[in-house]
Coordinates of C-alpha atoms and ligand atoms in Angstrom, one line a residue:
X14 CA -8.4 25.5 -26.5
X15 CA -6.3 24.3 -28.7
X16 CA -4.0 22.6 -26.0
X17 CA -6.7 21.4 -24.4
X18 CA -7.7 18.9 -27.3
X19 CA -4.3 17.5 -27.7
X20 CA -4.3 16.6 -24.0
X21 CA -4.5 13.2 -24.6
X22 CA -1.8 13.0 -27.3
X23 CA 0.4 14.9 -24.8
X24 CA 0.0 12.8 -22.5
X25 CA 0.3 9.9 -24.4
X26 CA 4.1 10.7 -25.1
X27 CA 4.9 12.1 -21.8
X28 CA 4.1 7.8 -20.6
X29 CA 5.3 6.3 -23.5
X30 CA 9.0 8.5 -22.3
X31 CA 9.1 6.3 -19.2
X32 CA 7.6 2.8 -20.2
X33 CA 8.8 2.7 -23.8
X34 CA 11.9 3.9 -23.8
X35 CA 14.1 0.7 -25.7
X36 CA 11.8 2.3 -28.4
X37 CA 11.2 -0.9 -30.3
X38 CA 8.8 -2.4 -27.8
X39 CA 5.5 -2.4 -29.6
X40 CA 3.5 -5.3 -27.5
X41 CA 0.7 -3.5 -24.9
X42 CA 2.0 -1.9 -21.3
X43 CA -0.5 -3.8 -18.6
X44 CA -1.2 -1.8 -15.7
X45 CA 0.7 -4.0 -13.5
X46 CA 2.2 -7.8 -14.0
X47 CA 3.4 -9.9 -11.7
X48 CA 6.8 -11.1 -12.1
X49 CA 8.6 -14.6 -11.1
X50 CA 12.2 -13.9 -11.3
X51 CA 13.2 -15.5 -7.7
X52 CA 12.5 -18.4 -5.7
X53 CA 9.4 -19.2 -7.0
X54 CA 10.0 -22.3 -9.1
X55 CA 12.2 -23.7 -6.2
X56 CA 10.0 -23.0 -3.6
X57 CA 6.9 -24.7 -5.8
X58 CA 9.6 -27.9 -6.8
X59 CA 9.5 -27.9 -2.8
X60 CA 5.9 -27.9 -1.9
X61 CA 5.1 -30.5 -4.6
X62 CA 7.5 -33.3 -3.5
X63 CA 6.7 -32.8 -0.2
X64 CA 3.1 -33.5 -1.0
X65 CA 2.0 -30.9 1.4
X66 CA 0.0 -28.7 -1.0
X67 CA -3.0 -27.8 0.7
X68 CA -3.7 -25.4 4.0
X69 CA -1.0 -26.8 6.0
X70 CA 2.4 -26.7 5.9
X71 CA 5.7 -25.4 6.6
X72 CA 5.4 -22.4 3.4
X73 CA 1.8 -21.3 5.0
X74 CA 4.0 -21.3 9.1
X75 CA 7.0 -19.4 7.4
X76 CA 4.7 -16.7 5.0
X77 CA 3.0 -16.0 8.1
X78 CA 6.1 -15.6 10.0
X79 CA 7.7 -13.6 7.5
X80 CA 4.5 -11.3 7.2
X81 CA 4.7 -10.8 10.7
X82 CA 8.0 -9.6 10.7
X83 CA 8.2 -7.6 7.7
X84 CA 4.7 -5.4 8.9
X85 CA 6.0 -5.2 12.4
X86 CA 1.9 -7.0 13.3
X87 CA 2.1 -9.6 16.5
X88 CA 0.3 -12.2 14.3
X89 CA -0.8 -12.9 10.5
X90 CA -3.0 -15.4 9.6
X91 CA -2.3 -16.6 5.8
X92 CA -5.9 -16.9 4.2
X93 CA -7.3 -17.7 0.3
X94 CA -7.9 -13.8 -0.8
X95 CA -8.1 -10.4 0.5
X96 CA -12.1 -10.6 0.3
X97 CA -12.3 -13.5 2.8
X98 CA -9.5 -11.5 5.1
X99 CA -12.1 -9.0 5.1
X100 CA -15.3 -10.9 6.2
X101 CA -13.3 -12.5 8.9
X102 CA -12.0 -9.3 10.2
X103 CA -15.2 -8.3 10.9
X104 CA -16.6 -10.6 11.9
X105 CA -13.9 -10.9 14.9
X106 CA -13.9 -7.1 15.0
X107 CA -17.8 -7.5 16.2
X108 CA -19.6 -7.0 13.3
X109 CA -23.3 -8.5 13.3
X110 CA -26.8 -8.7 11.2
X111 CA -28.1 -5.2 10.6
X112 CA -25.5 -3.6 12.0
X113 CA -23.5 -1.1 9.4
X114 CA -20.2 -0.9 8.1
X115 CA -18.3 2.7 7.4
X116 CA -17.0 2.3 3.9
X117 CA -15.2 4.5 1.7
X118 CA -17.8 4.7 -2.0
X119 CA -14.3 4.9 -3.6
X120 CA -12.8 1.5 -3.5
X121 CA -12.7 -1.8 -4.8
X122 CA -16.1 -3.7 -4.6
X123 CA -15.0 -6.3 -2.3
X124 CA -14.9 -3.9 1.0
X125 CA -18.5 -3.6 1.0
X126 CA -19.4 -7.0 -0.1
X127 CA -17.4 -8.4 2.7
X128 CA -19.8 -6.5 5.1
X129 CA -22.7 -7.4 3.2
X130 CA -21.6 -11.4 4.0
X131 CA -21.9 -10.1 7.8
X132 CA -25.6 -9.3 6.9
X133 CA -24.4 -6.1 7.9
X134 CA -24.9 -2.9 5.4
X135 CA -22.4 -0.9 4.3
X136 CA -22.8 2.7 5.1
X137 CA -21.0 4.8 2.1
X138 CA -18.7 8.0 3.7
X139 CA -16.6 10.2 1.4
X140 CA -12.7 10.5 0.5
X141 CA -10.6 13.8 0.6
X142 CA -8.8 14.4 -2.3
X143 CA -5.2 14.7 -0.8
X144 CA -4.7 11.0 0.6
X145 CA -8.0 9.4 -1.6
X146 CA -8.5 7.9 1.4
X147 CA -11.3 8.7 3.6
X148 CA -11.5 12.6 4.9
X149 CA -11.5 12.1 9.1
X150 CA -12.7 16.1 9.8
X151 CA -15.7 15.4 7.2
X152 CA -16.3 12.1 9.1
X153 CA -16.6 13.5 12.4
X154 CA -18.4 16.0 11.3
X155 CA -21.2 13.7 9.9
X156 CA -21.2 11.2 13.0
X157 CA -21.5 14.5 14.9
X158 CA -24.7 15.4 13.2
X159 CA -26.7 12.5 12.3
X160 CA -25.6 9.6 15.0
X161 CA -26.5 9.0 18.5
X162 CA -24.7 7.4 21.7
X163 CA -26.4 4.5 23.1
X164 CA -25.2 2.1 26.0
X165 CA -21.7 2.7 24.6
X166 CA -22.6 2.3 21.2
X167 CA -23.1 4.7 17.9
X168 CA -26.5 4.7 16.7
X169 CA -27.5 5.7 13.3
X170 CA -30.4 8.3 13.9
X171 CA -32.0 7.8 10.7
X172 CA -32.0 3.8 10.6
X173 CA -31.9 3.2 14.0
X174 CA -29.2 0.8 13.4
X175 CA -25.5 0.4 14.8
X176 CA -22.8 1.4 13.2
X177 CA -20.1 -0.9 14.9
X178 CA -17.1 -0.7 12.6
X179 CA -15.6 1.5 9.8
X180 CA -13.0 0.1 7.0
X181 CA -11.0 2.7 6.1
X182 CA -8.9 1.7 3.0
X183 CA -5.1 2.8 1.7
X184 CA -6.1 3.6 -2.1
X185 CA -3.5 2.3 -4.6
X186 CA -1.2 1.9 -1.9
X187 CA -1.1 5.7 -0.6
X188 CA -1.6 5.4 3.0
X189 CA -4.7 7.7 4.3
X190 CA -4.9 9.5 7.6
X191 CA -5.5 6.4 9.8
X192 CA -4.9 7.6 13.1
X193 CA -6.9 11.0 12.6
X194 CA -9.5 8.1 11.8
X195 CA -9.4 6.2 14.8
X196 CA -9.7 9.2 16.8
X197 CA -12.9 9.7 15.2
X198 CA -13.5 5.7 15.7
X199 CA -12.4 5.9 19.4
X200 CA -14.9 9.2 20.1
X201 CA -17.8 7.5 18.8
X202 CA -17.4 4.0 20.0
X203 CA -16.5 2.4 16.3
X204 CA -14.2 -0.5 15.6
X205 CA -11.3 -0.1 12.6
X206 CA -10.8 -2.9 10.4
X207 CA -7.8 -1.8 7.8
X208 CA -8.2 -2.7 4.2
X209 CA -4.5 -2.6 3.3
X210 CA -5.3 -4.7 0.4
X211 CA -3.5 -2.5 -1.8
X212 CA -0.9 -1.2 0.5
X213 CA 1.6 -4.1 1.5
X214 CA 4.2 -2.2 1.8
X215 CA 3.1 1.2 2.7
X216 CA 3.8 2.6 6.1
X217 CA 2.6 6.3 8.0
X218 CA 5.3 7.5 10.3
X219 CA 7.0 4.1 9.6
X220 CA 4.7 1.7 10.8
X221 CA 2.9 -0.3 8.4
X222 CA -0.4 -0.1 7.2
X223 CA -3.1 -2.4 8.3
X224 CA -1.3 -2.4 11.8
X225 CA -3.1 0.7 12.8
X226 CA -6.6 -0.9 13.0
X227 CA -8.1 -3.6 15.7
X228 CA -6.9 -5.8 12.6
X229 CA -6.2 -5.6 9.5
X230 CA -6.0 -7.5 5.9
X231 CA -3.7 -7.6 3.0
X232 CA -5.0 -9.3 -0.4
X233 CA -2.0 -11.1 -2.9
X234 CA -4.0 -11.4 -5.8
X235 CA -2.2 -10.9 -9.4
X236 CA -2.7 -7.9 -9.6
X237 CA -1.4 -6.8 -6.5
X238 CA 2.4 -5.4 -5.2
X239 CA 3.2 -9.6 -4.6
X240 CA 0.8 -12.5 -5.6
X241 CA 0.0 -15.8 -4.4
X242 CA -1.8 -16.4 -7.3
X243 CA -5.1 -15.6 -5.0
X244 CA -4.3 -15.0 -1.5
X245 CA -4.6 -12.6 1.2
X246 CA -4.3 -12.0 5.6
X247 CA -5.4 -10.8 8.5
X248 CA -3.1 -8.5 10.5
X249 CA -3.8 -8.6 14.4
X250 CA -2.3 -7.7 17.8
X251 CA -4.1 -9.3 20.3
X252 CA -3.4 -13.0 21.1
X253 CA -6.9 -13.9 21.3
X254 CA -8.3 -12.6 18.0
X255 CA -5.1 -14.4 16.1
X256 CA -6.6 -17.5 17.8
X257 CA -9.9 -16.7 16.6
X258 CA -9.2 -16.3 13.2
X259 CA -6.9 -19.3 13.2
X260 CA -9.7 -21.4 14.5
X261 CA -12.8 -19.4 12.3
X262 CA -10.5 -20.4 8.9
X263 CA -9.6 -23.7 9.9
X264 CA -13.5 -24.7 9.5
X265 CA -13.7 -24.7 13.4
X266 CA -12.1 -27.8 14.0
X267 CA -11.1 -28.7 17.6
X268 CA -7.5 -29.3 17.5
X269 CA -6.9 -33.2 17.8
X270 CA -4.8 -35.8 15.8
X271 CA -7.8 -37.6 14.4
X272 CA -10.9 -36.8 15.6
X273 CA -12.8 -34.5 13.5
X274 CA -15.3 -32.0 15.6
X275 CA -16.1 -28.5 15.1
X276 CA -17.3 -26.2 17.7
X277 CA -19.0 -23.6 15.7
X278 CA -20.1 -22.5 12.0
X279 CA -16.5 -21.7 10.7
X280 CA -14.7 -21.4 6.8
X281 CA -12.5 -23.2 4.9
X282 CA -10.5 -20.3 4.4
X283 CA -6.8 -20.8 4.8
X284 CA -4.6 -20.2 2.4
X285 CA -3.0 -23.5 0.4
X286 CA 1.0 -24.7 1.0
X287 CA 1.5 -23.9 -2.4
X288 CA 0.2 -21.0 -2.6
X289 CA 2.1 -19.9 0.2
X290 CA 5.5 -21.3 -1.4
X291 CA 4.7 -18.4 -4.2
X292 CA 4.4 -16.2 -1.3
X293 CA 7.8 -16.8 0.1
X294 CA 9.3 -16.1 -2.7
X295 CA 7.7 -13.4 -4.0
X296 CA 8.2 -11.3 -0.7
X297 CA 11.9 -11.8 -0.9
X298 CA 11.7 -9.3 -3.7
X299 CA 9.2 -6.9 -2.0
X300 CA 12.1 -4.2 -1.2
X301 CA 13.3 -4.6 -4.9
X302 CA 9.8 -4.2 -6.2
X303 CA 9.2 -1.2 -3.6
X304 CA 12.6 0.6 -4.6
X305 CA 11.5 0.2 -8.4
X306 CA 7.9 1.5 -8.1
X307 CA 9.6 4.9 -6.1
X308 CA 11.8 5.0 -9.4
X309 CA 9.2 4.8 -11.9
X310 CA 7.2 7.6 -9.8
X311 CA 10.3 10.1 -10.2
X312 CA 10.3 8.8 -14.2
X313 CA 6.6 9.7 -14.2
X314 CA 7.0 13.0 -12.3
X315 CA 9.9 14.1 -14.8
X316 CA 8.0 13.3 -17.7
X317 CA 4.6 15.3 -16.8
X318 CA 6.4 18.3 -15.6
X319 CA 4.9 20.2 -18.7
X320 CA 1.6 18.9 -18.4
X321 CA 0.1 21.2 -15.5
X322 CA -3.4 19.6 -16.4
X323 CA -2.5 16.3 -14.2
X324 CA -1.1 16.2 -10.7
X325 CA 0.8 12.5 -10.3
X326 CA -0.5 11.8 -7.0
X327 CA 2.3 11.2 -4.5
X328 CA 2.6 10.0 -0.6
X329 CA 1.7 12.0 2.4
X330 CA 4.5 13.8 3.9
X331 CA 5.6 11.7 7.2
X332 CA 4.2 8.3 5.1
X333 CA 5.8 6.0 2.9
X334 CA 2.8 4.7 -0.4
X335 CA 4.4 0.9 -2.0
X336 CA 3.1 2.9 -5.4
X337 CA 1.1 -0.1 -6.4
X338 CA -1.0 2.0 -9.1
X339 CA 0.5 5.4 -10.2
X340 CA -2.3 7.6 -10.0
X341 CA -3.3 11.1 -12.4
X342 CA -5.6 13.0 -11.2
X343 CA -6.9 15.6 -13.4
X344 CA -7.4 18.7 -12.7
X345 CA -11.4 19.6 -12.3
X346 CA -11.9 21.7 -15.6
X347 CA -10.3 18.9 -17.4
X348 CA -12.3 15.6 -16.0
X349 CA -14.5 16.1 -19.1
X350 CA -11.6 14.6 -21.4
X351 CA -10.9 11.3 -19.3
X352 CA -12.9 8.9 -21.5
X353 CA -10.7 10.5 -24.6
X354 CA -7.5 10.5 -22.2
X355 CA -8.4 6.6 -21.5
X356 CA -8.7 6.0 -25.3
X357 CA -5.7 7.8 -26.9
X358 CA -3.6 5.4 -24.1
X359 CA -5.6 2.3 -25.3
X360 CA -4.6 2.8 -28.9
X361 CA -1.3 3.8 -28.3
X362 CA -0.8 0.2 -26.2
X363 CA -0.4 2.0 -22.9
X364 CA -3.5 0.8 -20.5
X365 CA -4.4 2.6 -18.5
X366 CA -7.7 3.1 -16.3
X367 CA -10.4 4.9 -14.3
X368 CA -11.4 4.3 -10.7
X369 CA -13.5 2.0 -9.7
X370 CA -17.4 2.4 -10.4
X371 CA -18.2 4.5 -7.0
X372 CA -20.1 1.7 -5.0
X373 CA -22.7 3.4 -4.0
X374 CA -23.9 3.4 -7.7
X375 CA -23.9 -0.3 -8.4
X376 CA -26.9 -1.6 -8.2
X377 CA -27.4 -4.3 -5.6
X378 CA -26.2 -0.8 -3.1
X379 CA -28.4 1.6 -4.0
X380 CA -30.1 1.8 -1.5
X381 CA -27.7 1.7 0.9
X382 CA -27.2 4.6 3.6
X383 CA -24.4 7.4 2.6
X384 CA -23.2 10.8 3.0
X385 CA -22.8 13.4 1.0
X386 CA -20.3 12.0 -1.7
X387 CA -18.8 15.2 -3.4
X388 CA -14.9 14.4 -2.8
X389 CA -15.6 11.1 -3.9
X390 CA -17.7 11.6 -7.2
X391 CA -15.3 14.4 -8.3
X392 CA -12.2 12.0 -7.8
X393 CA -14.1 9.2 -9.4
X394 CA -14.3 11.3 -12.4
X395 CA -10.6 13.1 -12.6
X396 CA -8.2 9.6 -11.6
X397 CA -6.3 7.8 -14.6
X398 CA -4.0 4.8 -13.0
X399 CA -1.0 4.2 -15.1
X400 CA 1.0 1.4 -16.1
X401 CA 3.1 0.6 -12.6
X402 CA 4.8 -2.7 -13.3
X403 CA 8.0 -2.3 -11.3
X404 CA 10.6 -3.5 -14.2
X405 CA 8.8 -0.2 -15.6
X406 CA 11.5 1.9 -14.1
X407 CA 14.5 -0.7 -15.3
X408 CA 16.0 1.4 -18.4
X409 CA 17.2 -2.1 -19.7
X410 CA 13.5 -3.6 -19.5
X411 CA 14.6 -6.7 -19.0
Ligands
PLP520 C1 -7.8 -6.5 -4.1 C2 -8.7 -5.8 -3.1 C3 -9.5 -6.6 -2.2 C4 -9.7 -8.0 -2.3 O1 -8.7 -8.8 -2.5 P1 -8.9 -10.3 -3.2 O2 -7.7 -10.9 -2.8 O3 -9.0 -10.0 -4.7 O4 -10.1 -10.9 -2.7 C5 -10.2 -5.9 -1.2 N1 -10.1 -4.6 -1.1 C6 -9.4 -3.8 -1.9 C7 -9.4 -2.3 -1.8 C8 -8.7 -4.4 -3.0 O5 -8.0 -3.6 -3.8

């Protein structure tokens, strides 16, 4: 018992071992900051005397191209956040009004908003606890049971609706089990859209994440492995949706040196020159920032040796996680002492923080349709993310 209450002091130490370790550091450790140290202000000085700052230009042609070449994906298309990447991939993945989505309840509230702008529903499934990624066998299993085929498409028994797509997402950057999931897509006639919003850099069996799926997006917010400031991308293979999505973000305008016509309802959704420029440079540094984030895992896995009571989640044998959020999970008898856990880090300057709010639970989705959600409300309860800020690892924090 008595261990058990100074769990959170413990632990406490065991983090402050890796991310304080010049000992005279006293200012808070963010979960995870960008940093500027390449060609950022360079590439910037660029944009701005050229004057091209908004969504064209030579930074948005080369981010794209450099996308493209570091995921191994035919075609990126550069666009203004990972939540409008999203709503365009499925919309060109076939999603319409009153169809539903397949969305994990554990992730980040912008993967079933982005259906919801479809006028689609999203359709909550559960995560297995391995991977925190969305469990395949359970999956098939459910479709198995409660859906229909109809003219070549899955029907939802209960609603009567379709469920044309699922968005299976790469938590924190640990890739899940993608291609058991589009076997499951492929036998019941359902179209993947990857959220890799959190796993630029991530690959399973060395290909990268978000490459897997019909099409797939990446997000470069702050907060994320590189920024943009905001930003984010669709990943695609086929010729003709890249075209789509060039033309759907480009406010449907008809290609022409002056004349302004539009040949459908599109967005203004491409991503700015400038932002781009920040873009460029920042994914110079990706492998740096990767390699440091792997370093900081084996700091983190040496210092909670002696504290059996957390697992440090780590990457799927055969796959490769970016680490963008080091993830504790507690172990079940101890998910009761998170809120303390989260507290003891707070005051000691170390912040740290839950999951998300499972999305089935907020309010505007409550009605939504879901599965059973047992994986997904025990994980909710038992994950801490810890400070992951690549310098982290860098024993001279500078
Ligand atoms: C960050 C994130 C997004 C959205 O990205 P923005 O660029 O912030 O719009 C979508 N899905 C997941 C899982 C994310 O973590």
């Amino acid at each position: 018992m008595k261990n058990t209450e100074l769990l959170g002091k413990r632990l406490v130490k065991a983090l402050e071992a890796v991310v304080r370790v010049d000992g005279n550091r006293t200012d808070a450790v963010q979960l995870h900051e960008p940093r500027f140290g390449g060609n950022e202000s360079k590439y910037l000085e660029e944009c701005l005397q050229s004057t091209f700052v908004s969504s064209v230009g030579p930074f948005v042609n080369r981010f794209e191209r450099d996308l493209t070449e570091y995921t191994g994906s035919a075609y990126a298309v550069a666009l203004v956040n990972g939540t409008s990447a999203l709503h365009l991939a499925l919309l060109l993945a076939g999603v319409q009004a009153h169809d539903e989505v397949l969305v994990p309840a554990l992730t980040f509230v912008a993967t079933a908003n982005a259906v919801t702008y479809c006028g689609a529903t999203p359709h909550f499934v559960d995560s297995e606890g391995q991977t925190l990624g969305m469990d395949a066998r359970v999956l098939r299993s459910y479709l198995a049971s409660t859906t229909d085929q109809l003219d070549g498409r899955c029907i939802n028994r209960r609603t009567g609706r379709v469920i044309r797509a699922m968005l299976p997402m790469h938590t924190f950057g640990h890739p899940c089990d993608v291609e058991a999931l589009i076997a499951v897509a492929n036998e019941f006639a359902i179209c993947v859209v990857e959220d890799a919003a959190e796993s630029l850099g991530s690959t399973v069996g060395g290909r990268h994440t978000g490459t897997f799926g019909k099409l797939g997006t990446l997000s470069f917010n702050g907060n994320k492995t590189i920024t943009t400031g905001g930003g984010g991308a669709i990943l695609c293979n086929e010729l003709e949706l890249y075209k789509r999505a060039k033309h759907l973000s480009t406010t449907a305008k008809i290609p022409h040196a002056w004349s302004f016509e539009h040949d459908e309802i599109g967005f203004n959704y491409r991503m700015p020159n400038l932002n781009a420029a920040l873009g460029c440079a920042q994914l110079e540094q990706l492998p740096s920032f990767l390699a440091a984030k792997r370093e900081l895992f084996v700091a983190y896995a040496d210092a909670l040796r002696d504290t059996p009571e957390v697992t440090l989640v780590s990457e799927r044998q055969g796959c490769q996680s970016n680490y963008w959020l080091h993830t504790l999970l507690l172990a079940p008898e101890y998910a009761h002492k998170r809120d303390e856990i989260l507290n003891e880090c707070h005051q000691a300057g170390i912040m740290c923080r839950p999951a998300w709010q499972l999305i089935h639970r907020l309010p505007m989705y409550l009605t939504a349709p879901q599965a059973p959600l047992t994986q997904s409300e025990s994980l909710a309860a038992r994950i801490i993310n810890i400070p992951s800020s690549p310098w982290l690892a860098d024993k001279s924090k500078s």
